[in-house]
């Protein structure tokens, strides 16, 4: 497939007020080095300002932040990968998430990330979502392959 989209529904962490983070599996291993570049922003219904997240060398990228775990809180959204199987194309991903924060605000996050610069021209074979503290509690997801 030329494009792969992962739809994430009702991701609720065990720990309150955490980031949902993403790592990519390239060349047979999840990349944990400081190889990720990304830029995104987070918006909250309780504020008129944007929170910008960016890095040119990080060990992951943020899918969502300030995610709550009380009833009605959590996050849903999409991760979209272009050319995940190509070996002559660096891996890129776009994300969008929305949900309820730990403070009860409606949240929205949008961004773009570049996969590992060390192995960016190898096939993408996995995606890991994890939290900044604690574990993921519940999560539902579907994966779609698109031919362009």
Coordinates of C-alpha atoms in Angstrom, one line a residue:
X1 CA 0.0 0.0 0.0
X2 CA 1.1 3.6 -0.7
X3 CA -0.6 4.9 2.4
X4 CA -1.5 3.3 5.7
X5 CA -3.8 4.8 8.2
X6 CA -4.3 3.7 11.8
X7 CA -7.6 4.8 13.4
X8 CA -7.3 4.9 17.2
X9 CA -10.5 5.0 19.2
X10 CA -11.0 5.6 22.9
X11 CA -7.4 5.4 24.0
X12 CA -7.5 5.8 27.8
X13 CA -4.3 5.6 29.9
X14 CA -4.1 4.0 33.3
X15 CA -2.4 7.2 34.6
X16 CA -4.0 10.6 34.5
X17 CA -2.5 13.6 32.7
X18 CA 0.0 11.9 30.4
X19 CA 1.3 12.1 26.8
X20 CA 0.5 9.4 24.3
X21 CA 3.8 8.9 22.5
X22 CA 4.7 7.0 19.3
X23 CA 7.8 5.1 18.1
X24 CA 8.4 3.4 14.8
X25 CA 9.7 0.0 14.0
X26 CA 12.3 0.2 11.2
X27 CA 14.8 -2.4 10.1
X28 CA 13.4 -4.9 12.7
X29 CA 13.7 -2.7 15.8
X30 CA 11.8 0.1 17.5
X31 CA 13.8 3.2 17.2
X32 CA 14.6 4.6 20.6
X33 CA 17.5 6.9 19.7
X34 CA 17.2 10.6 19.2
X35 CA 16.4 10.3 15.5
X36 CA 12.8 11.7 15.3
X37 CA 12.0 15.1 13.9
X38 CA 8.5 16.5 14.3
X39 CA 6.4 19.7 14.5
X40 CA 2.8 19.9 15.8
X41 CA 0.5 21.9 18.0
X42 CA -2.0 21.2 20.7
X43 CA -5.2 23.2 21.3
X44 CA -7.5 23.3 24.3
X45 CA -11.1 24.6 24.7
X46 CA -10.0 26.3 28.0
X47 CA -7.4 28.5 26.3
X48 CA -7.1 30.7 23.2
X49 CA -3.5 29.9 22.7
X50 CA -1.7 27.0 21.0
X51 CA 1.0 24.8 22.6
X52 CA 3.7 24.0 20.0
X53 CA 5.7 20.8 20.2
X54 CA 8.8 20.4 18.0
X55 CA 12.1 18.7 17.9
X56 CA 14.8 17.9 15.4
X57 CA 16.2 15.0 17.4
X58 CA 13.9 13.2 19.9
X59 CA 13.4 9.6 20.9
X60 CA 9.7 9.7 19.9
X61 CA 6.9 12.0 18.9
X62 CA 3.7 13.0 20.7
X63 CA 0.4 11.9 19.5
X64 CA -1.5 13.7 22.3
X65 CA -0.8 15.4 25.6
X66 CA -2.6 16.0 28.9
X67 CA -4.7 12.9 28.3
X68 CA -7.1 12.2 31.1
X69 CA -8.3 8.8 32.4
X70 CA -11.6 9.6 34.2
X71 CA -15.0 8.7 32.8
X72 CA -15.5 10.6 29.5
X73 CA -11.8 11.4 29.1
X74 CA -9.2 9.9 26.7
X75 CA -8.2 10.5 23.1
X76 CA -9.0 9.2 19.6
X77 CA -7.4 10.1 16.2
X78 CA -5.4 8.9 13.2
X79 CA -1.8 8.2 12.3
X80 CA -1.2 8.3 8.5
X81 CA 2.0 6.9 7.0
X82 CA 3.1 7.6 3.4
X83 CA 5.0 5.0 1.5
X84 CA 5.6 2.7 4.5
X85 CA 7.1 -0.1 2.4
X86 CA 9.4 1.9 0.2
X87 CA 13.1 1.6 0.8
X88 CA 14.2 4.7 -1.1
X89 CA 11.9 7.1 0.8
X90 CA 12.2 8.4 4.3
X91 CA 9.3 7.6 6.6
X92 CA 6.8 10.3 7.4
X93 CA 3.7 10.4 9.5
X94 CA 0.8 12.8 10.0
X95 CA -1.3 12.7 13.1
X96 CA -4.5 14.2 14.4
X97 CA -6.0 13.5 17.8
X98 CA -8.9 14.8 19.7
X99 CA -10.4 14.0 23.1
X100 CA -10.8 15.2 26.7
X101 CA -7.9 16.3 28.8
X102 CA -7.4 15.6 32.5
X103 CA -8.8 19.2 33.2
X104 CA -12.0 18.5 31.3
X105 CA -11.0 20.6 28.2
X106 CA -11.7 19.4 24.7
X107 CA -8.3 18.9 23.0
X108 CA -7.0 18.7 19.5
X109 CA -3.5 17.8 18.3
X110 CA -2.1 18.0 14.7
X111 CA 1.4 17.4 13.5
X112 CA 3.9 15.8 11.1
X113 CA 6.9 13.7 12.0
X114 CA 9.8 12.2 10.1
X115 CA 10.8 8.7 11.0
X116 CA 14.1 7.6 12.2
X117 CA 16.9 9.4 10.3
X118 CA 19.2 6.5 11.0
X119 CA 17.1 3.9 9.2
X120 CA 14.6 6.2 7.5
X121 CA 15.0 4.4 4.1
X122 CA 14.0 1.0 5.3
X123 CA 10.5 -0.5 5.4
X124 CA 8.2 0.5 8.3
X125 CA 7.2 -2.8 10.1
X126 CA 5.6 -1.6 13.3
X127 CA 4.2 1.2 15.4
X128 CA 4.2 1.5 19.2
X129 CA 2.0 3.7 21.2
X130 CA 2.9 4.2 24.9
X131 CA 2.4 6.7 27.7
X132 CA 4.8 9.1 29.3
X133 CA 4.0 7.5 32.7
X134 CA 2.2 4.3 33.5
X135 CA 0.6 2.2 30.8
X136 CA -2.2 2.3 28.2
X137 CA -5.4 1.2 29.9
X138 CA -7.8 0.6 27.0
X139 CA -7.5 1.2 23.3
X140 CA -9.3 0.2 20.1
X141 CA -7.8 0.6 16.7
X142 CA -8.2 -0.4 13.0
X143 CA -5.6 -0.3 10.3
X144 CA -6.4 0.6 6.7
X145 CA -4.2 0.3 3.6
X146 CA -4.8 2.7 0.8
X147 CA -3.5 2.5 -2.8
X148 CA -3.0 5.9 -4.4

